[in-house]
């Protein structure tokens, strides 16, 4: 044990010295990529930013794969369904009309831009998805990360897929399924608030319905 030892250090030590076949993911080691997300003492966390001393329970630390995702082997999960839902929610930027025209600056203090800024730092680590009780009960639910991404794009003035994206998040498994219990926000290592983004989607959908857009 070392004073600044992280859980990722611990897992790496185990893999290199005790169990060469142990499978897990990591990349940057400094909390930028989110690849090392795993369940540590029952809570989804980044292993690279979690100090062993902070999560010790007596002399024990329990390490497991992320919840709500199929396990490939040991601590490595299959993220396919996570990214498929991200696509279902319209997570890809679609250039709007005039996208190739002369560069048009965005007003950084506009309400829409502030909404984008509040949601855009997501790195798709899957922690909110693993923490979500609704995903655990309803495998069809798109999940916090996908809906957070949809919210950021709906507020992007240069995106041209507002209609299809609203239809996607209004469909079965969309934002209406969220129970607003805020587990995603409580666990997000980036300090984002997907619950607020999903609430924004609900308000936007209601307005679109009243205006006959859906």
PDB file of C-alpha atoms in Angstrom:
ATOM      1  CA  UNK A   1       0.000   0.000   0.000  1.00  0.00           C
ATOM      2  CA  UNK A   2       1.191   3.503  -0.911  1.00  0.00           C
ATOM      3  CA  UNK A   3      -0.125   6.840   0.433  1.00  0.00           C
ATOM      4  CA  UNK A   4      -1.390   8.051  -2.966  1.00  0.00           C
ATOM      5  CA  UNK A   5      -2.290   4.627  -4.369  1.00  0.00           C
ATOM      6  CA  UNK A   6      -5.390   4.631  -6.565  1.00  0.00           C
ATOM      7  CA  UNK A   7      -7.719   1.723  -7.176  1.00  0.00           C
ATOM      8  CA  UNK A   8      -6.359   1.606 -10.735  1.00  0.00           C
ATOM      9  CA  UNK A   9      -2.845   1.233  -9.275  1.00  0.00           C
ATOM     10  CA  UNK A  10      -4.144  -1.593  -7.122  1.00  0.00           C
ATOM     11  CA  UNK A  11      -5.850  -3.417 -10.000  1.00  0.00           C
ATOM     12  CA  UNK A  12      -2.730  -3.013 -12.150  1.00  0.00           C
ATOM     13  CA  UNK A  13      -0.552  -4.407  -9.355  1.00  0.00           C
ATOM     14  CA  UNK A  14      -2.854  -7.434  -9.068  1.00  0.00           C
ATOM     15  CA  UNK A  15      -2.785  -8.015 -12.826  1.00  0.00           C
ATOM     16  CA  UNK A  16       0.995  -7.731 -13.060  1.00  0.00           C
ATOM     17  CA  UNK A  17       1.945  -9.696  -9.935  1.00  0.00           C
ATOM     18  CA  UNK A  18      -0.905 -11.990  -8.884  1.00  0.00           C
ATOM     19  CA  UNK A  19      -3.367 -12.659 -11.712  1.00  0.00           C
ATOM     20  CA  UNK A  20      -2.045 -12.019 -15.248  1.00  0.00           C
ATOM     21  CA  UNK A  21      -5.408 -12.947 -16.770  1.00  0.00           C
ATOM     22  CA  UNK A  22      -7.324 -10.177 -14.995  1.00  0.00           C
ATOM     23  CA  UNK A  23      -9.206  -8.065 -17.565  1.00  0.00           C
ATOM     24  CA  UNK A  24      -9.957  -4.364 -17.096  1.00  0.00           C
ATOM     25  CA  UNK A  25      -9.817  -1.108 -19.064  1.00  0.00           C
ATOM     26  CA  UNK A  26      -7.773   2.032 -18.654  1.00  0.00           C
ATOM     27  CA  UNK A  27      -6.145   4.635 -20.874  1.00  0.00           C
ATOM     28  CA  UNK A  28      -5.235   8.104 -19.623  1.00  0.00           C
ATOM     29  CA  UNK A  29      -4.832   7.361 -15.863  1.00  0.00           C
ATOM     30  CA  UNK A  30      -5.705  10.983 -15.006  1.00  0.00           C
ATOM     31  CA  UNK A  31      -9.504  11.194 -15.192  1.00  0.00           C
ATOM     32  CA  UNK A  32      -9.904  12.403 -18.763  1.00  0.00           C
ATOM     33  CA  UNK A  33     -11.117   9.334 -20.680  1.00  0.00           C
ATOM     34  CA  UNK A  34     -13.366   7.491 -18.214  1.00  0.00           C
ATOM     35  CA  UNK A  35     -12.190   4.100 -19.477  1.00  0.00           C
ATOM     36  CA  UNK A  36     -11.394   2.751 -16.007  1.00  0.00           C
ATOM     37  CA  UNK A  37     -14.915   3.125 -14.600  1.00  0.00           C
ATOM     38  CA  UNK A  38     -15.826   0.232 -12.323  1.00  0.00           C
ATOM     39  CA  UNK A  39     -17.841  -0.484  -9.193  1.00  0.00           C
ATOM     40  CA  UNK A  40     -15.864   0.179  -6.029  1.00  0.00           C
ATOM     41  CA  UNK A  41     -17.500  -0.792  -2.750  1.00  0.00           C
ATOM     42  CA  UNK A  42     -20.889  -0.747  -4.451  1.00  0.00           C
ATOM     43  CA  UNK A  43     -20.487   2.689  -6.072  1.00  0.00           C
ATOM     44  CA  UNK A  44     -19.546   3.390  -9.711  1.00  0.00           C
ATOM     45  CA  UNK A  45     -16.319   5.403  -9.819  1.00  0.00           C
ATOM     46  CA  UNK A  46     -13.264   6.159 -11.908  1.00  0.00           C
ATOM     47  CA  UNK A  47     -10.565   3.839 -10.606  1.00  0.00           C
ATOM     48  CA  UNK A  48      -7.812   6.296 -11.574  1.00  0.00           C
ATOM     49  CA  UNK A  49      -9.212   9.091  -9.400  1.00  0.00           C
ATOM     50  CA  UNK A  50     -10.233   6.980  -6.405  1.00  0.00           C
ATOM     51  CA  UNK A  51      -7.629   6.649  -3.665  1.00  0.00           C
ATOM     52  CA  UNK A  52      -7.564   3.276  -1.922  1.00  0.00           C
ATOM     53  CA  UNK A  53      -7.319   4.970   1.484  1.00  0.00           C
ATOM     54  CA  UNK A  54     -10.609   6.807   0.830  1.00  0.00           C
ATOM     55  CA  UNK A  55     -12.619   3.674   0.093  1.00  0.00           C
ATOM     56  CA  UNK A  56     -11.110   1.137   2.480  1.00  0.00           C
ATOM     57  CA  UNK A  57     -13.688  -0.595   4.647  1.00  0.00           C
ATOM     58  CA  UNK A  58     -11.581  -2.028   7.399  1.00  0.00           C
ATOM     59  CA  UNK A  59      -8.880  -3.776   5.381  1.00  0.00           C
ATOM     60  CA  UNK A  60     -11.094  -4.506   2.401  1.00  0.00           C
ATOM     61  CA  UNK A  61     -11.995  -2.928  -0.927  1.00  0.00           C
ATOM     62  CA  UNK A  62     -14.548  -4.655  -3.139  1.00  0.00           C
ATOM     63  CA  UNK A  63     -14.065  -4.121  -6.862  1.00  0.00           C
ATOM     64  CA  UNK A  64     -16.600  -5.201  -9.495  1.00  0.00           C
ATOM     65  CA  UNK A  65     -17.620  -4.338 -13.078  1.00  0.00           C
ATOM     66  CA  UNK A  66     -20.116  -1.564 -13.775  1.00  0.00           C
ATOM     67  CA  UNK A  67     -23.762  -2.421 -13.210  1.00  0.00           C
ATOM     68  CA  UNK A  68     -26.414  -2.422 -15.973  1.00  0.00           C
ATOM     69  CA  UNK A  69     -23.935  -3.537 -18.664  1.00  0.00           C
ATOM     70  CA  UNK A  70     -23.028  -7.023 -19.954  1.00  0.00           C
ATOM     71  CA  UNK A  71     -19.697  -8.236 -18.607  1.00  0.00           C
ATOM     72  CA  UNK A  72     -17.136  -9.403 -21.150  1.00  0.00           C
ATOM     73  CA  UNK A  73     -14.663 -10.647 -18.552  1.00  0.00           C
ATOM     74  CA  UNK A  74     -13.774  -9.651 -14.991  1.00  0.00           C
ATOM     75  CA  UNK A  75     -13.943  -5.824 -14.835  1.00  0.00           C
ATOM     76  CA  UNK A  76     -14.383  -5.202 -18.578  1.00  0.00           C
ATOM     77  CA  UNK A  77     -17.960  -4.451 -19.676  1.00  0.00           C
ATOM     78  CA  UNK A  78     -19.483  -4.419 -23.144  1.00  0.00           C
ATOM     79  CA  UNK A  79     -20.415  -0.783 -23.834  1.00  0.00           C
ATOM     80  CA  UNK A  80     -22.229  -1.584 -27.102  1.00  0.00           C
ATOM     81  CA  UNK A  81     -25.753  -1.108 -25.730  1.00  0.00           C
ATOM     82  CA  UNK A  82     -24.688   2.151 -24.045  1.00  0.00           C
ATOM     83  CA  UNK A  83     -23.528   3.665 -27.343  1.00  0.00           C
ATOM     84  CA  UNK A  84     -26.445   2.198 -29.310  1.00  0.00           C
ATOM     85  CA  UNK A  85     -28.799   4.101 -27.006  1.00  0.00           C
ATOM     86  CA  UNK A  86     -26.647   7.202 -27.435  1.00  0.00           C
ATOM     87  CA  UNK A  87     -27.268   6.891 -31.186  1.00  0.00           C
ATOM     88  CA  UNK A  88     -30.982   6.179 -30.693  1.00  0.00           C
ATOM     89  CA  UNK A  89     -31.269   9.439 -28.778  1.00  0.00           C
ATOM     90  CA  UNK A  90     -29.789  11.331 -31.738  1.00  0.00           C
ATOM     91  CA  UNK A  91     -26.400  11.836 -30.133  1.00  0.00           C
ATOM     92  CA  UNK A  92     -24.678  12.682 -33.418  1.00  0.00           C
ATOM     93  CA  UNK A  93     -24.391  16.318 -34.490  1.00  0.00           C
ATOM     94  CA  UNK A  94     -26.202  16.982 -37.780  1.00  0.00           C
ATOM     95  CA  UNK A  95     -25.201  20.217 -39.537  1.00  0.00           C
ATOM     96  CA  UNK A  96     -28.135  22.536 -40.082  1.00  0.00           C
ATOM     97  CA  UNK A  97     -28.944  24.657 -43.107  1.00  0.00           C
ATOM     98  CA  UNK A  98     -26.215  27.126 -43.880  1.00  0.00           C
ATOM     99  CA  UNK A  99     -23.594  25.097 -41.998  1.00  0.00           C
ATOM    100  CA  UNK A 100     -21.155  25.581 -44.864  1.00  0.00           C
ATOM    101  CA  UNK A 101     -21.840  29.283 -45.133  1.00  0.00           C
ATOM    102  CA  UNK A 102     -19.666  31.963 -43.636  1.00  0.00           C
ATOM    103  CA  UNK A 103     -18.775  31.310 -39.999  1.00  0.00           C
ATOM    104  CA  UNK A 104     -21.490  32.605 -37.682  1.00  0.00           C
ATOM    105  CA  UNK A 105     -20.443  33.274 -34.069  1.00  0.00           C
ATOM    106  CA  UNK A 106     -22.553  31.880 -31.242  1.00  0.00           C
ATOM    107  CA  UNK A 107     -23.723  34.248 -28.520  1.00  0.00           C
ATOM    108  CA  UNK A 108     -21.987  32.734 -25.494  1.00  0.00           C
ATOM    109  CA  UNK A 109     -24.389  34.287 -22.996  1.00  0.00           C
ATOM    110  CA  UNK A 110     -27.569  33.109 -24.683  1.00  0.00           C
ATOM    111  CA  UNK A 111     -29.901  30.817 -22.733  1.00  0.00           C
ATOM    112  CA  UNK A 112     -29.434  28.022 -25.260  1.00  0.00           C
ATOM    113  CA  UNK A 113     -25.636  28.282 -25.128  1.00  0.00           C
ATOM    114  CA  UNK A 114     -25.636  28.143 -21.335  1.00  0.00           C
ATOM    115  CA  UNK A 115     -27.739  24.985 -21.517  1.00  0.00           C
ATOM    116  CA  UNK A 116     -25.212  23.436 -23.915  1.00  0.00           C
ATOM    117  CA  UNK A 117     -22.277  24.417 -21.715  1.00  0.00           C
ATOM    118  CA  UNK A 118     -23.887  22.803 -18.673  1.00  0.00           C
ATOM    119  CA  UNK A 119     -24.170  19.441 -20.431  1.00  0.00           C
ATOM    120  CA  UNK A 120     -21.347  19.268 -22.950  1.00  0.00           C
ATOM    121  CA  UNK A 121     -18.495  17.990 -20.755  1.00  0.00           C
ATOM    122  CA  UNK A 122     -19.808  14.386 -20.679  1.00  0.00           C
ATOM    123  CA  UNK A 123     -17.090  11.889 -21.707  1.00  0.00           C
ATOM    124  CA  UNK A 124     -19.373   8.809 -21.894  1.00  0.00           C
ATOM    125  CA  UNK A 125     -17.687   6.906 -19.082  1.00  0.00           C
ATOM    126  CA  UNK A 126     -20.958   5.105 -18.294  1.00  0.00           C
ATOM    127  CA  UNK A 127     -21.002   5.847 -14.566  1.00  0.00           C
ATOM    128  CA  UNK A 128     -24.398   7.572 -14.677  1.00  0.00           C
ATOM    129  CA  UNK A 129     -25.769   4.640 -16.691  1.00  0.00           C
ATOM    130  CA  UNK A 130     -24.475   2.168 -14.111  1.00  0.00           C
ATOM    131  CA  UNK A 131     -25.932   4.229 -11.256  1.00  0.00           C
ATOM    132  CA  UNK A 132     -29.380   4.649 -12.846  1.00  0.00           C
ATOM    133  CA  UNK A 133     -32.197   2.741 -11.121  1.00  0.00           C
ATOM    134  CA  UNK A 134     -34.464   3.182 -14.143  1.00  0.00           C
ATOM    135  CA  UNK A 135     -31.954   1.476 -16.457  1.00  0.00           C
ATOM    136  CA  UNK A 136     -31.783  -1.400 -13.966  1.00  0.00           C
ATOM    137  CA  UNK A 137     -35.581  -1.816 -14.117  1.00  0.00           C
ATOM    138  CA  UNK A 138     -36.132  -0.945 -17.785  1.00  0.00           C
ATOM    139  CA  UNK A 139     -33.415  -2.098 -20.224  1.00  0.00           C
ATOM    140  CA  UNK A 140     -35.116  -0.097 -22.997  1.00  0.00           C
ATOM    141  CA  UNK A 141     -34.546   3.228 -21.202  1.00  0.00           C
ATOM    142  CA  UNK A 142     -32.060   5.384 -23.101  1.00  0.00           C
ATOM    143  CA  UNK A 143     -30.252   6.396 -19.946  1.00  0.00           C
ATOM    144  CA  UNK A 144     -28.868   9.669 -18.538  1.00  0.00           C
ATOM    145  CA  UNK A 145     -25.828  10.051 -20.795  1.00  0.00           C
ATOM    146  CA  UNK A 146     -27.762   9.643 -24.045  1.00  0.00           C
ATOM    147  CA  UNK A 147     -30.509  12.029 -22.943  1.00  0.00           C
ATOM    148  CA  UNK A 148     -27.984  14.551 -21.643  1.00  0.00           C
ATOM    149  CA  UNK A 149     -26.333  14.501 -25.075  1.00  0.00           C
ATOM    150  CA  UNK A 150     -29.703  14.978 -26.786  1.00  0.00           C
ATOM    151  CA  UNK A 151     -30.362  18.011 -24.586  1.00  0.00           C
ATOM    152  CA  UNK A 152     -27.040  19.603 -25.510  1.00  0.00           C
ATOM    153  CA  UNK A 153     -27.727  19.155 -29.231  1.00  0.00           C
ATOM    154  CA  UNK A 154     -31.323  20.385 -29.055  1.00  0.00           C
ATOM    155  CA  UNK A 155     -29.907  23.631 -27.661  1.00  0.00           C
ATOM    156  CA  UNK A 156     -27.167  23.838 -30.300  1.00  0.00           C
ATOM    157  CA  UNK A 157     -28.119  26.586 -32.749  1.00  0.00           C
ATOM    158  CA  UNK A 158     -26.107  24.957 -35.546  1.00  0.00           C
ATOM    159  CA  UNK A 159     -27.648  21.508 -35.273  1.00  0.00           C
ATOM    160  CA  UNK A 160     -30.251  20.600 -37.879  1.00  0.00           C
ATOM    161  CA  UNK A 161     -31.918  17.495 -36.430  1.00  0.00           C
ATOM    162  CA  UNK A 162     -34.157  18.990 -33.758  1.00  0.00           C
ATOM    163  CA  UNK A 163     -37.370  17.326 -35.020  1.00  0.00           C
ATOM    164  CA  UNK A 164     -36.056  13.745 -35.302  1.00  0.00           C
ATOM    165  CA  UNK A 165     -34.207  14.103 -32.012  1.00  0.00           C
ATOM    166  CA  UNK A 166     -37.321  15.292 -30.173  1.00  0.00           C
ATOM    167  CA  UNK A 167     -39.212  12.344 -31.630  1.00  0.00           C
ATOM    168  CA  UNK A 168     -36.473   9.986 -30.457  1.00  0.00           C
ATOM    169  CA  UNK A 169     -36.484  11.186 -26.851  1.00  0.00           C
ATOM    170  CA  UNK A 170     -40.308  11.244 -26.812  1.00  0.00           C
ATOM    171  CA  UNK A 171     -40.547   7.575 -27.835  1.00  0.00           C
ATOM    172  CA  UNK A 172     -40.733   4.577 -25.491  1.00  0.00           C
ATOM    173  CA  UNK A 173     -37.692   4.480 -23.243  1.00  0.00           C
ATOM    174  CA  UNK A 174     -37.167   8.215 -23.635  1.00  0.00           C
ATOM    175  CA  UNK A 175     -37.072  11.069 -21.167  1.00  0.00           C
ATOM    176  CA  UNK A 176     -40.575  10.444 -19.798  1.00  0.00           C
ATOM    177  CA  UNK A 177     -39.269   7.258 -18.184  1.00  0.00           C
ATOM    178  CA  UNK A 178     -36.895   9.200 -15.906  1.00  0.00           C
ATOM    179  CA  UNK A 179     -38.004   9.160 -12.250  1.00  0.00           C
ATOM    180  CA  UNK A 180     -35.815  12.170 -11.368  1.00  0.00           C
ATOM    181  CA  UNK A 181     -34.169  10.394  -8.437  1.00  0.00           C
ATOM    182  CA  UNK A 182     -30.850  12.088  -9.370  1.00  0.00           C
ATOM    183  CA  UNK A 183     -28.576   9.070  -8.980  1.00  0.00           C
ATOM    184  CA  UNK A 184     -26.894  10.086 -12.247  1.00  0.00           C
ATOM    185  CA  UNK A 185     -26.159  13.571 -10.960  1.00  0.00           C
ATOM    186  CA  UNK A 186     -24.979  12.302  -7.572  1.00  0.00           C
ATOM    187  CA  UNK A 187     -22.420   9.965  -9.177  1.00  0.00           C
ATOM    188  CA  UNK A 188     -21.183  11.987 -12.173  1.00  0.00           C
ATOM    189  CA  UNK A 189     -17.398  12.474 -11.788  1.00  0.00           C
ATOM    190  CA  UNK A 190     -17.593  15.591 -13.985  1.00  0.00           C
ATOM    191  CA  UNK A 191     -20.182  17.218 -11.750  1.00  0.00           C
ATOM    192  CA  UNK A 192     -22.807  17.302 -14.496  1.00  0.00           C
ATOM    193  CA  UNK A 193     -26.543  17.208 -13.824  1.00  0.00           C
ATOM    194  CA  UNK A 194     -28.213  14.848 -16.312  1.00  0.00           C
ATOM    195  CA  UNK A 195     -31.407  15.015 -14.253  1.00  0.00           C
ATOM    196  CA  UNK A 196     -31.691  18.717 -15.046  1.00  0.00           C
ATOM    197  CA  UNK A 197     -30.996  18.020 -18.730  1.00  0.00           C
ATOM    198  CA  UNK A 198     -33.757  15.404 -18.810  1.00  0.00           C
ATOM    199  CA  UNK A 199     -36.140  17.818 -17.087  1.00  0.00           C
ATOM    200  CA  UNK A 200     -35.288  20.313 -19.829  1.00  0.00           C
ATOM    201  CA  UNK A 201     -36.157  17.701 -22.452  1.00  0.00           C
ATOM    202  CA  UNK A 202     -39.526  17.104 -20.791  1.00  0.00           C
ATOM    203  CA  UNK A 203     -40.330  20.820 -20.840  1.00  0.00           C
ATOM    204  CA  UNK A 204     -39.210  21.122 -24.452  1.00  0.00           C
ATOM    205  CA  UNK A 205     -41.339  18.148 -25.470  1.00  0.00           C
ATOM    206  CA  UNK A 206     -44.394  19.625 -23.773  1.00  0.00           C
ATOM    207  CA  UNK A 207     -43.884  22.889 -25.642  1.00  0.00           C
ATOM    208  CA  UNK A 208     -43.426  21.031 -28.915  1.00  0.00           C
ATOM    209  CA  UNK A 209     -46.633  19.077 -28.345  1.00  0.00           C
ATOM    210  CA  UNK A 210     -48.609  22.241 -27.585  1.00  0.00           C
ATOM    211  CA  UNK A 211     -47.270  23.845 -30.769  1.00  0.00           C
ATOM    212  CA  UNK A 212     -48.086  20.771 -32.856  1.00  0.00           C
ATOM    213  CA  UNK A 213     -44.441  20.002 -33.657  1.00  0.00           C
ATOM    214  CA  UNK A 214     -44.804  16.339 -32.659  1.00  0.00           C
TER     215      UNK A 214
END
